[in-house]
């Protein structure tokens, strides 16, 4: 059998070689003809059989078409609306100057925040020197945090004279403060527990500690270094002062620790670049909002109310692109320029504010990598404590998810004073979307997962914005205004 | 000196190691603290110092934004113009049915082309059997070719009843025929010269040939194969028949040779796919033209006449994208689907109809690679003969360039009956553009060269189209129509 097969294979090989010989000879004869042959058997590059796959030029093509499309939209917009950019209007909006000028409630609320900050520090100091019992301290902290988060809600709802921008700044500021203080309290609790355990151990069994120390393989040099280092490193109760707390409150992180990594010096050139980016980026965002987003939203109002699907989709897509560009610039100037600027000024060492979310192949990865300060906070102060308390991982994940959805809603609904739950719904929608994206990633490959992430980012936001704007106008100006705006 | 330097280096290395030791120890101590540190010194990914460069996700982003923009334009177009696609209108345009129906002059002209084809073959046969002298034969060929290229020009100009599509088909057909017949005549000339030289050599020195043959290291087997092969391969005067000539005229190449490479069989699946692509692609092109290009061109007329730069640019960019898409689809269905379809039917082996022009880093490379049949013709039948005749390479290059510019102008101006030289100017503009692209490629890298190639492709064509359309309308319908169209 095997020999026969071998023979067959041999004969086949022979015949192939023979055929190739004839072919080669054929070509030789053909090329020796006087008609200067210029054709040879070949496949077209687009045919699968050609195995050609270098289409890098089409990447340049895509970016070029995108630029051309943007320039055209820019021109179309200027022809249609003229120049709408008005720096004065922005000064009015930010300062609330034209709203009747009843003081600056936003500034007052921000200044007031020193009260809960001081309260928090005082309670910690009391706990450290054991003037306040653990339970009383924790209750005070919780009340302090709840008041902190409810205060802007109530003040913005009750008091007149808040404009949208002022209210947004206040809610963002209080959200960040809430997360930072939570971290501060929790880290101090960890330290206090460890400190007390150490002290009680020291008191009860000094001999044991000495024994333990001698058993360690520490040379003289390293114990000398240890002594030096222990002086440089801040230990528990020494950190409880205003200087340390304000450094943390200003630092571009939500996770407190006693000894932040620090850089050696402030790089002047780096600082200048970041300042320029923040200033220029903010201007570009303001221009985009005035020139593109506001007209698009206003124009979307009528089709959106009438549930005209074709026109609504067209408006949604028209809104999607400037809105997405605004978001991208916002991301860059906040997470790169601004945080690096603050980090450089404070000589804060850890600049890992974002990961490569643009390559994310599923929704989970995107949410884990686009906002690292929040992600790190959620992991360290919510997920891990819950898991360590004995709950399941799903429980931990859902807690993080709900807190996140709550704060998204908080930062949008409170300034708009419309207690609809579009942002919350949007966050909840991430769950089925994530399942879908995971399925697509597994079925069609990582590239399609990435495309779904980008799609949700590009199309999800403008949908929420249109819904909120629609509700805002209907609630605050009544149906009559809908018709008036329709004429624009 | 060297020892001192070495000592310095040693000390420096030592100190670095020492610093690293302290640093490592520092980190160890810091991580042993009870505050669960989560920060470490890191750079942001967008900072140069991070050395991060994986931005592949943005490629998906670009293609996604492009798709979203296209879908929006589609919707906007439908909202603005409704559905303009009208298959009946296309039948009218192609057949010339609504133009008064004075017969089908385009079909008549195409049928007439058998006269010059037959003339050409008869002259070649006459030359082969030496009924006609070489000089008389060449003069007849030249007259035949000149008449061939002038005929459509005169008929279309003089005779009424030609529509744009019919006239375009006729000029394209005659251009291709001209190039093919040029190649046919030249190759037969080469063969005849070689044949005559061989015959005269045989007659004069049979003994010498025998001597030469015996000196060659040919075994019996290979000379036997040679004998077989010579039977299979068509030799000079045997090729002069209608069957061979029509195969060449139908084959997807402009370069004649006596023995084209052939495939073994017709792949049914492959053929079906190509037929589907040709049918579907043609429909898409027709839809794009009716729905996008025609309204855009009509709307561009007023701003273009008034020299309103902002509006003209906006119109130009609006026209650029559907026009470019049409060109891309046209390229694919012509150079891939249609030529492969014909090649498959004729079992024509060489399917190398285009190279990877999309990766071209300069204008020259683009022109050399997008249309390989024409490029191969120009090289084999114009450039090389000119260089072989003793002229410089620049002379050869310029000849190719002028002939190419002439035929571009011919295929556009004759059907439009507007003897402006925009297409010729466009081709001439490739020369300074090529110099510029070469400079950019050397100065900024190949990527920017590629971007210039794409830009000239995307923006150059619609500019020419707008110029021709403007002239066409002004010439044929007068200034009064300009105003009427402006109201659309």
Short mmCIF file of C-alpha atoms in Angstrom, two decimals, chain B:
data_model
loop_
_atom_site.label_atom_id
_atom_site.label_comp_id
_atom_site.label_asym_id
_atom_site.label_seq_id
_atom_site.Cartn_x
_atom_site.Cartn_y
_atom_site.Cartn_z
CA UNK B 1 43.04 60.60 31.39
CA UNK B 2 41.35 57.35 30.37
CA UNK B 3 41.70 55.94 33.85
CA UNK B 4 40.19 59.07 35.38
CA UNK B 5 37.26 58.91 32.92
CA UNK B 6 36.80 55.26 33.70
CA UNK B 7 36.82 56.01 37.39
CA UNK B 8 34.24 58.76 36.84
CA UNK B 9 32.09 56.43 34.82
CA UNK B 10 32.45 53.77 37.48
CA UNK B 11 31.44 56.20 40.21
CA UNK B 12 28.54 57.46 38.12
CA UNK B 13 27.31 53.91 37.44
CA UNK B 14 27.70 53.16 41.11
CA UNK B 15 25.67 56.24 42.10
CA UNK B 16 22.94 55.38 39.56
CA UNK B 17 22.75 51.89 40.98
CA UNK B 18 22.69 53.35 44.46
CA UNK B 19 19.89 55.78 43.49
CA UNK B 20 17.95 52.96 41.89
CA UNK B 21 18.43 50.83 44.99
CA UNK B 22 17.09 53.62 47.18
CA UNK B 23 14.21 54.16 44.74
CA UNK B 24 13.30 50.47 44.69
CA UNK B 25 13.53 50.37 48.47
CA UNK B 26 11.45 53.53 48.68
CA UNK B 27 8.72 51.95 46.59
CA UNK B 28 8.88 48.82 48.75
CA UNK B 29 8.48 50.85 51.92
CA UNK B 30 5.71 52.95 50.41
CA UNK B 31 3.77 49.86 49.31
CA UNK B 32 4.09 48.34 52.79
CA UNK B 33 2.14 51.31 54.22
CA UNK B 34 -1.48 50.65 55.26
CA UNK B 35 -2.96 53.27 52.82
CA UNK B 36 -2.89 50.80 49.86
CA UNK B 37 -1.04 53.13 47.43
CA UNK B 38 -2.28 52.93 43.86
CA UNK B 39 -0.24 55.65 42.14
CA UNK B 40 3.13 55.27 40.51
CA UNK B 41 5.19 57.68 38.39
CA UNK B 42 3.95 57.35 34.81
CA UNK B 43 3.50 59.53 31.72
CA UNK B 44 0.25 60.13 29.89
CA UNK B 45 -0.10 58.15 26.64
CA UNK B 46 -0.33 61.29 24.48
CA UNK B 47 2.98 62.61 25.90
CA UNK B 48 5.96 61.94 23.59
CA UNK B 49 7.89 60.55 26.54
CA UNK B 50 5.39 57.68 26.93
CA UNK B 51 6.53 56.25 23.53
CA UNK B 52 2.98 54.94 23.01
CA UNK B 53 1.96 54.80 19.37
CA UNK B 54 -0.93 52.38 18.94
CA UNK B 55 -3.72 54.46 17.46
CA UNK B 56 -5.25 51.80 15.21
CA UNK B 57 -8.68 52.41 16.76
CA UNK B 58 -8.71 55.81 15.06
CA UNK B 59 -8.65 54.09 11.66
CA UNK B 60 -11.99 52.46 12.48
CA UNK B 61 -13.09 55.84 13.83
CA UNK B 62 -12.29 57.56 10.51
CA UNK B 63 -14.15 54.97 8.42
CA UNK B 64 -17.12 55.11 10.80
CA UNK B 65 -17.32 58.93 10.69
CA UNK B 66 -17.10 58.70 6.91
CA UNK B 67 -20.02 56.26 6.78
CA UNK B 68 -22.10 58.37 9.16
CA UNK B 69 -21.39 61.47 7.09
CA UNK B 70 -22.39 59.63 3.91
CA UNK B 71 -25.65 58.34 5.39
CA UNK B 72 -26.50 61.85 6.59
CA UNK B 73 -25.80 63.35 3.15
CA UNK B 74 -27.99 60.62 1.64
CA UNK B 75 -30.87 61.53 3.96
CA UNK B 76 -30.37 65.28 3.43
CA UNK B 77 -30.37 64.72 -0.31
CA UNK B 78 -33.60 62.70 -0.21
CA UNK B 79 -35.28 65.30 2.02
CA UNK B 80 -34.20 68.12 -0.30
CA UNK B 81 -34.71 66.59 -3.75
CA UNK B 82 -36.90 63.53 -3.21
CA UNK B 83 -36.10 60.45 -5.27
CA UNK B 84 -34.64 61.49 -8.60
CA UNK B 85 -33.67 58.04 -9.80
CA UNK B 86 -35.62 57.32 -12.98
CA UNK B 87 -34.68 54.19 -14.94
CA UNK B 88 -36.82 55.23 -17.92
CA UNK B 89 -34.84 58.43 -18.33
CA UNK B 90 -31.68 56.35 -18.55
CA UNK B 91 -33.10 54.22 -21.28
CA UNK B 92 -33.93 57.41 -23.17
CA UNK B 93 -30.43 58.79 -22.63
CA UNK B 94 -28.64 55.62 -23.68
CA UNK B 95 -30.74 54.83 -26.72
CA UNK B 96 -31.28 58.46 -27.73
CA UNK B 97 -34.98 57.63 -27.98
CA UNK B 98 -36.32 61.05 -26.97
CA UNK B 99 -33.97 63.10 -29.17
CA UNK B 100 -36.25 62.85 -32.16
CA UNK B 101 -35.05 59.32 -32.93
CA UNK B 102 -33.14 59.98 -36.19
CA UNK B 103 -31.86 56.40 -36.28
CA UNK B 104 -28.97 55.44 -34.05
CA UNK B 105 -25.91 57.27 -35.36
CA UNK B 106 -23.75 55.88 -32.51
CA UNK B 107 -24.56 52.28 -33.47
CA UNK B 108 -23.98 53.11 -37.14
CA UNK B 109 -20.53 54.57 -36.36
CA UNK B 110 -19.55 51.51 -34.31
CA UNK B 111 -20.66 49.18 -37.11
CA UNK B 112 -18.73 51.29 -39.61
CA UNK B 113 -15.52 50.57 -37.71
CA UNK B 114 -15.35 47.17 -39.46
CA UNK B 115 -14.23 49.05 -42.58
CA UNK B 116 -10.94 50.39 -41.15
CA UNK B 117 -10.38 47.08 -39.32
CA UNK B 118 -10.71 45.11 -42.55
CA UNK B 119 -8.57 47.64 -44.42
CA UNK B 120 -5.84 47.22 -41.81
CA UNK B 121 -5.88 43.42 -42.02
CA UNK B 122 -5.91 43.43 -45.84
CA UNK B 123 -2.91 45.79 -45.97
CA UNK B 124 -1.04 43.55 -43.52
CA UNK B 125 -1.81 40.48 -45.62
CA UNK B 126 -0.64 42.33 -48.71
CA UNK B 127 2.59 43.34 -46.97
CA UNK B 128 3.19 39.76 -45.80
CA UNK B 129 2.92 38.30 -49.29
CA UNK B 130 4.73 41.37 -50.72
CA UNK B 131 1.90 42.49 -53.01
CA UNK B 132 2.16 45.92 -51.40
CA UNK B 133 5.51 47.66 -50.91
CA UNK B 134 6.54 48.63 -47.39
CA UNK B 135 6.23 52.39 -47.98
CA UNK B 136 2.80 52.15 -49.66
CA UNK B 137 1.60 49.89 -46.84
CA UNK B 138 2.75 52.29 -44.15
CA UNK B 139 1.17 55.30 -45.87
CA UNK B 140 -2.15 53.41 -46.19
CA UNK B 141 -1.96 52.46 -42.48
CA UNK B 142 -1.30 56.08 -41.42
CA UNK B 143 -4.15 57.43 -43.54
CA UNK B 144 -6.42 54.69 -42.19
CA UNK B 145 -5.54 55.59 -38.56
CA UNK B 146 -5.91 59.36 -39.08
CA UNK B 147 -9.31 58.87 -40.73
CA UNK B 148 -10.27 56.52 -37.88
CA UNK B 149 -9.62 59.17 -35.25
CA UNK B 150 -11.06 62.10 -37.22
CA UNK B 151 -14.26 60.33 -38.30
CA UNK B 152 -16.17 60.46 -34.96
CA UNK B 153 -15.07 64.08 -34.45
CA UNK B 154 -16.53 65.14 -37.80
CA UNK B 155 -19.66 62.98 -37.68
CA UNK B 156 -20.58 64.02 -34.14
CA UNK B 157 -19.95 67.68 -34.96
CA UNK B 158 -21.86 67.70 -38.26
CA UNK B 159 -24.68 65.22 -37.73
CA UNK B 160 -27.60 66.02 -35.41
CA UNK B 161 -29.16 63.37 -33.14
CA UNK B 162 -26.13 62.41 -31.05
CA UNK B 163 -26.69 62.45 -27.35
CA UNK B 164 -23.93 62.75 -24.74
CA UNK B 165 -23.81 59.07 -23.77
CA UNK B 166 -23.85 57.80 -27.37
CA UNK B 167 -21.13 60.23 -28.40
CA UNK B 168 -19.01 59.28 -25.35
CA UNK B 169 -19.28 55.59 -26.16
CA UNK B 170 -18.29 56.23 -29.78
CA UNK B 171 -15.21 58.34 -28.92
CA UNK B 172 -14.06 55.84 -26.28
CA UNK B 173 -14.55 52.98 -28.71
CA UNK B 174 -12.61 54.72 -31.48
CA UNK B 175 -9.80 55.71 -29.10
CA UNK B 176 -9.38 52.10 -27.99
CA UNK B 177 -9.55 50.91 -31.59
CA UNK B 178 -6.89 53.43 -32.64
CA UNK B 179 -4.49 52.25 -29.91
CA UNK B 180 -5.13 48.57 -30.66
CA UNK B 181 -4.61 48.99 -34.40
CA UNK B 182 -1.40 50.98 -33.81
CA UNK B 183 -0.14 48.06 -31.69
CA UNK B 184 -1.27 45.49 -34.29
CA UNK B 185 0.53 47.28 -37.12
CA UNK B 186 3.72 47.83 -35.11
CA UNK B 187 3.95 44.21 -33.88
CA UNK B 188 3.38 42.87 -37.38
CA UNK B 189 6.12 45.22 -38.61
CA UNK B 190 8.54 43.76 -36.02
CA UNK B 191 7.58 40.22 -37.02
CA UNK B 192 7.86 40.95 -40.73
CA UNK B 193 11.32 42.47 -40.28
CA UNK B 194 12.45 39.47 -38.21
CA UNK B 195 10.85 37.03 -40.68
CA UNK B 196 12.54 38.65 -43.69
CA UNK B 197 15.92 38.74 -41.91
CA UNK B 198 15.54 35.05 -40.95
CA UNK B 199 14.54 34.05 -44.49
CA UNK B 200 17.42 35.96 -46.07
CA UNK B 201 19.80 34.43 -43.49
CA UNK B 202 18.47 30.93 -44.22
CA UNK B 203 18.86 31.41 -47.90
CA UNK B 204 22.38 32.83 -47.65
CA UNK B 205 23.93 30.56 -44.98
CA UNK B 206 22.22 27.31 -44.21
CA UNK B 207 25.56 25.79 -43.33
CA UNK B 208 26.19 28.53 -40.74
CA UNK B 209 22.83 27.90 -39.05
CA UNK B 210 23.60 24.17 -38.91
CA UNK B 211 26.94 24.99 -37.33
CA UNK B 212 25.24 27.23 -34.79
CA UNK B 213 22.66 24.57 -33.97
CA UNK B 214 25.25 21.88 -33.37
CA UNK B 215 27.19 24.16 -31.04
CA UNK B 216 24.11 24.60 -28.81
CA UNK B 217 23.78 22.17 -25.90
CA UNK B 218 20.37 20.85 -26.93
CA UNK B 219 19.59 17.23 -26.08
CA UNK B 220 17.33 15.12 -28.25
CA UNK B 221 14.41 15.43 -25.83
CA UNK B 222 14.40 19.22 -25.75
CA UNK B 223 14.68 19.52 -29.53
CA UNK B 224 11.73 17.14 -29.73
CA UNK B 225 9.80 19.42 -27.34
CA UNK B 226 10.92 22.39 -29.39
CA UNK B 227 9.42 20.81 -32.46
CA UNK B 228 6.13 20.26 -30.65
CA UNK B 229 6.14 23.78 -29.22
CA UNK B 230 6.84 25.43 -32.54
CA UNK B 231 3.71 23.79 -33.87
CA UNK B 232 1.66 25.12 -30.92
CA UNK B 233 3.05 28.63 -31.08
CA UNK B 234 1.65 30.81 -33.88
CA UNK B 235 4.41 32.16 -36.11
CA UNK B 236 4.33 35.34 -38.18
CA UNK B 237 2.32 35.16 -41.34
CA UNK B 238 -0.12 32.58 -39.85
CA UNK B 239 -1.53 35.15 -37.44
CA UNK B 240 -2.94 37.38 -40.18
CA UNK B 241 -6.58 36.28 -40.11
CA UNK B 242 -9.89 37.66 -38.84
CA UNK B 243 -10.15 35.19 -35.97
CA UNK B 244 -6.82 36.24 -34.45
CA UNK B 245 -7.46 39.95 -35.03
CA UNK B 246 -10.93 39.89 -33.46
CA UNK B 247 -9.62 38.00 -30.45
CA UNK B 248 -7.11 40.82 -29.96
CA UNK B 249 -9.73 43.54 -30.54
CA UNK B 250 -11.99 41.95 -27.89
CA UNK B 251 -9.24 41.06 -25.42
CA UNK B 252 -8.75 43.37 -22.42
CA UNK B 253 -5.37 44.66 -23.57
CA UNK B 254 -4.08 47.27 -26.00
CA UNK B 255 -0.83 45.43 -26.76
CA UNK B 256 -0.93 42.89 -29.58
CA UNK B 257 1.11 39.75 -29.45
CA UNK B 258 0.92 36.53 -31.47
CA UNK B 259 0.54 34.14 -28.55
CA UNK B 260 -1.40 35.56 -25.60
CA UNK B 261 -1.16 33.60 -22.35
CA UNK B 262 -4.40 31.62 -21.97
CA UNK B 263 -6.20 30.09 -19.00
CA UNK B 264 -7.23 26.43 -18.95
CA UNK B 265 -10.96 26.90 -18.34
CA UNK B 266 -13.75 29.42 -17.70
CA UNK B 267 -14.49 29.60 -13.95
CA UNK B 268 -18.31 29.79 -13.74
CA UNK B 269 -18.48 31.19 -10.15
CA UNK B 270 -15.88 33.84 -10.95
CA UNK B 271 -17.76 34.82 -14.11
CA UNK B 272 -21.10 35.07 -12.26
CA UNK B 273 -19.58 37.34 -9.59
CA UNK B 274 -18.06 39.67 -12.19
CA UNK B 275 -21.35 39.86 -14.13
CA UNK B 276 -23.20 40.70 -10.91
CA UNK B 277 -20.63 43.40 -10.07
CA UNK B 278 -20.91 45.00 -13.50
CA UNK B 279 -24.71 45.08 -13.36
CA UNK B 280 -24.98 46.28 -9.73
CA UNK B 281 -22.09 48.74 -10.04
CA UNK B 282 -23.58 50.33 -13.13
CA UNK B 283 -26.89 50.80 -11.31
CA UNK B 284 -25.14 52.43 -8.34
CA UNK B 285 -23.22 54.79 -10.63
CA UNK B 286 -26.41 55.78 -12.46
CA UNK B 287 -28.17 56.43 -9.14
CA UNK B 288 -25.27 58.52 -7.82
CA UNK B 289 -25.23 60.60 -10.99
CA UNK B 290 -28.99 61.21 -11.05
CA UNK B 291 -29.40 61.82 -7.33
CA UNK B 292 -26.21 63.68 -6.36
CA UNK B 293 -24.00 64.83 -9.17
CA UNK B 294 -26.59 66.42 -11.43
CA UNK B 295 -28.26 68.54 -8.66
CA UNK B 296 -24.81 69.56 -7.34
CA UNK B 297 -23.58 70.62 -10.77
CA UNK B 298 -26.78 72.53 -11.52
CA UNK B 299 -26.58 74.30 -8.16
CA UNK B 300 -22.94 75.17 -8.73
CA UNK B 301 -23.70 77.04 -11.93
CA UNK B 302 -24.74 80.39 -10.43
CA UNK B 303 -21.94 80.74 -7.84
CA UNK B 304 -19.41 79.58 -10.43
CA UNK B 305 -20.58 82.20 -12.94
CA UNK B 306 -20.53 84.94 -10.29
CA UNK B 307 -17.06 83.88 -9.11
CA UNK B 308 -18.39 83.69 -5.53
CA UNK B 309 -15.40 81.94 -3.96
CA UNK B 310 -16.99 80.71 -0.70
CA UNK B 311 -20.07 79.27 -2.40
CA UNK B 312 -18.08 77.84 -5.33
CA UNK B 313 -15.71 76.09 -2.92
CA UNK B 314 -18.64 74.72 -0.94
CA UNK B 315 -20.25 73.41 -4.17
CA UNK B 316 -16.94 72.03 -5.39
CA UNK B 317 -16.45 70.09 -2.16
CA UNK B 318 -20.08 68.93 -2.22
CA UNK B 319 -19.60 67.68 -5.78
CA UNK B 320 -16.19 66.19 -4.98
CA UNK B 321 -17.39 63.37 -2.74
CA UNK B 322 -20.14 61.73 -4.85
CA UNK B 323 -18.02 62.35 -7.96
CA UNK B 324 -15.06 60.65 -6.34
CA UNK B 325 -17.20 57.71 -5.18
CA UNK B 326 -18.54 57.38 -8.73
CA UNK B 327 -15.00 57.37 -10.06
CA UNK B 328 -13.95 54.70 -7.55
CA UNK B 329 -16.91 52.48 -8.44
CA UNK B 330 -16.30 53.16 -12.13
CA UNK B 331 -12.66 52.15 -11.67
CA UNK B 332 -13.62 48.94 -9.88
CA UNK B 333 -16.32 47.81 -12.30
CA UNK B 334 -14.26 48.69 -15.39
CA UNK B 335 -10.76 47.66 -14.42
CA UNK B 336 -11.63 44.76 -12.15
CA UNK B 337 -15.11 43.42 -12.91
CA UNK B 338 -15.52 44.16 -16.62
CA UNK B 339 -11.95 43.40 -17.78
CA UNK B 340 -11.88 40.21 -15.69
CA UNK B 341 -15.28 39.25 -17.11
CA UNK B 342 -14.03 39.68 -20.69
CA UNK B 343 -10.73 38.02 -19.78
CA UNK B 344 -12.56 35.04 -18.28
CA UNK B 345 -14.82 34.65 -21.31
CA UNK B 346 -11.86 34.82 -23.72
CA UNK B 347 -9.68 32.71 -21.38
CA UNK B 348 -7.18 35.56 -21.45
CA UNK B 349 -4.43 34.86 -18.90
CA UNK B 350 -2.99 38.25 -18.00
CA UNK B 351 -5.33 39.98 -15.55
CA UNK B 352 -2.87 42.65 -14.47
CA UNK B 353 -5.13 45.59 -15.37
CA UNK B 354 -4.12 47.86 -12.50
CA UNK B 355 -1.40 48.08 -9.92
CA UNK B 356 -1.70 49.42 -6.34
CA UNK B 357 -2.16 53.06 -7.34
CA UNK B 358 -3.94 53.72 -4.01
CA UNK B 359 -0.55 53.48 -2.30
CA UNK B 360 1.16 55.75 -4.88
CA UNK B 361 3.44 58.27 -3.19
CA UNK B 362 3.74 60.57 -6.17
CA UNK B 363 1.80 61.58 -9.25
CA UNK B 364 4.14 59.71 -11.65
CA UNK B 365 3.61 56.43 -9.82
CA UNK B 366 -0.14 56.97 -9.89
CA UNK B 367 -0.20 57.53 -13.65
CA UNK B 368 2.03 54.50 -14.16
CA UNK B 369 -0.14 52.19 -12.08
CA UNK B 370 -3.84 53.06 -12.32
CA UNK B 371 -4.38 52.10 -15.98
CA UNK B 372 -1.96 49.33 -16.89
CA UNK B 373 -3.31 48.52 -20.40
CA UNK B 374 -2.68 52.12 -21.48
CA UNK B 375 0.60 52.33 -19.53
CA UNK B 376 1.88 49.12 -21.15
CA UNK B 377 0.83 50.35 -24.58
CA UNK B 378 2.56 53.72 -24.06
CA UNK B 379 5.76 52.01 -22.90
CA UNK B 380 5.88 49.34 -25.62
CA UNK B 381 4.60 51.28 -28.61
CA UNK B 382 5.61 54.89 -27.98
CA UNK B 383 8.28 55.40 -25.32
CA UNK B 384 10.62 52.48 -26.13
CA UNK B 385 10.45 52.88 -29.96
CA UNK B 386 11.24 56.61 -29.57
CA UNK B 387 14.15 55.89 -27.23
CA UNK B 388 15.38 53.10 -29.55
CA UNK B 389 15.25 55.52 -32.46
CA UNK B 390 17.94 57.52 -30.63
CA UNK B 391 15.86 60.29 -29.03
CA UNK B 392 16.32 61.19 -25.36
CA UNK B 393 14.21 59.68 -22.56
CA UNK B 394 12.67 63.11 -21.87
CA UNK B 395 11.52 63.19 -25.51
CA UNK B 396 9.90 59.76 -25.03
CA UNK B 397 8.24 60.83 -21.80
CA UNK B 398 6.88 64.05 -23.32
CA UNK B 399 5.49 62.17 -26.34
CA UNK B 400 3.61 59.77 -24.08
CA UNK B 401 2.37 62.70 -22.05
CA UNK B 402 1.09 64.67 -25.06
CA UNK B 403 -0.62 61.69 -26.67
CA UNK B 404 -2.27 60.94 -23.32
CA UNK B 405 -3.40 64.55 -22.89
CA UNK B 406 -4.71 64.59 -26.47
CA UNK B 407 -6.87 61.50 -25.94
CA UNK B 408 -8.19 62.78 -22.61
CA UNK B 409 -9.28 65.96 -24.38
CA UNK B 410 -10.63 63.96 -27.35
CA UNK B 411 -12.81 61.72 -25.16
CA UNK B 412 -14.29 64.71 -23.31
CA UNK B 413 -14.47 67.56 -25.82
CA UNK B 414 -15.88 65.68 -28.79
CA UNK B 415 -19.01 64.35 -27.02
CA UNK B 416 -19.59 67.73 -25.32
CA UNK B 417 -18.91 69.62 -28.59
CA UNK B 418 -17.13 72.32 -26.56
CA UNK B 419 -13.60 72.66 -27.80
CA UNK B 420 -12.24 74.14 -24.58
CA UNK B 421 -9.04 72.61 -23.31
CA UNK B 422 -9.85 72.03 -19.62
CA UNK B 423 -9.00 68.30 -19.76
CA UNK B 424 -5.79 69.07 -21.67
CA UNK B 425 -4.94 71.79 -19.12
CA UNK B 426 -5.74 69.33 -16.32
CA UNK B 427 -3.29 66.83 -17.79
CA UNK B 428 -0.66 69.56 -18.28
CA UNK B 429 -1.21 70.60 -14.66
CA UNK B 430 0.02 67.13 -13.67
CA UNK B 431 3.60 68.20 -14.54
CA UNK B 432 4.06 70.99 -11.93
CA UNK B 433 1.90 68.97 -9.51
CA UNK B 434 4.22 66.00 -9.94
CA UNK B 435 7.26 68.19 -9.15
CA UNK B 436 5.45 69.55 -6.10
CA UNK B 437 4.43 66.03 -4.95
CA UNK B 438 8.00 64.79 -5.36
CA UNK B 439 9.24 67.68 -3.24
CA UNK B 440 6.60 67.01 -0.57
CA UNK B 441 7.38 63.28 -0.59
CA UNK B 442 11.08 63.96 -0.02
CA UNK B 443 10.52 66.70 2.54
CA UNK B 444 7.62 65.30 4.64
CA UNK B 445 7.68 61.57 3.88
CA UNK B 446 5.75 59.20 1.60
CA UNK B 447 2.47 59.58 3.50
CA UNK B 448 2.14 63.21 2.43
CA UNK B 449 3.00 62.32 -1.15
CA UNK B 450 0.12 59.83 -1.08
CA UNK B 451 -2.19 62.49 0.36
CA UNK B 452 -1.33 64.85 -2.53
CA UNK B 453 -2.10 62.12 -5.06
CA UNK B 454 -5.50 61.51 -3.44
CA UNK B 455 -6.23 65.26 -3.20
CA UNK B 456 -5.52 65.82 -6.88
CA UNK B 457 -7.77 62.87 -7.67
CA UNK B 458 -10.63 63.95 -5.40
CA UNK B 459 -10.55 67.68 -6.16
CA UNK B 460 -9.13 67.89 -9.69
CA UNK B 461 -11.93 65.98 -11.43
CA UNK B 462 -14.95 67.90 -10.09
CA UNK B 463 -13.23 71.18 -10.98
CA UNK B 464 -12.88 70.06 -14.60
CA UNK B 465 -16.46 68.77 -14.62
CA UNK B 466 -17.79 72.09 -13.31
CA UNK B 467 -15.80 74.02 -15.91
CA UNK B 468 -17.04 71.83 -18.77
CA UNK B 469 -20.63 71.88 -17.55
CA UNK B 470 -20.56 75.64 -17.21
CA UNK B 471 -19.23 76.04 -20.75
CA UNK B 472 -21.66 73.45 -22.09
CA UNK B 473 -24.70 75.19 -20.64
CA UNK B 474 -23.52 78.67 -21.62
CA UNK B 475 -22.74 77.56 -25.18
CA UNK B 476 -25.81 75.44 -25.81
CA UNK B 477 -28.59 77.12 -23.86
CA UNK B 478 -27.36 80.69 -23.53
CA UNK B 479 -27.12 82.96 -20.52
CA UNK B 480 -30.93 83.02 -20.10
CA UNK B 481 -30.93 79.42 -18.90
CA UNK B 482 -28.40 80.26 -16.21
CA UNK B 483 -31.04 82.28 -14.40
CA UNK B 484 -33.73 79.67 -14.84
CA UNK B 485 -31.53 76.89 -13.43
CA UNK B 486 -30.61 79.16 -10.53
CA UNK B 487 -34.16 78.85 -9.23
CA UNK B 488 -33.86 75.08 -8.67
#
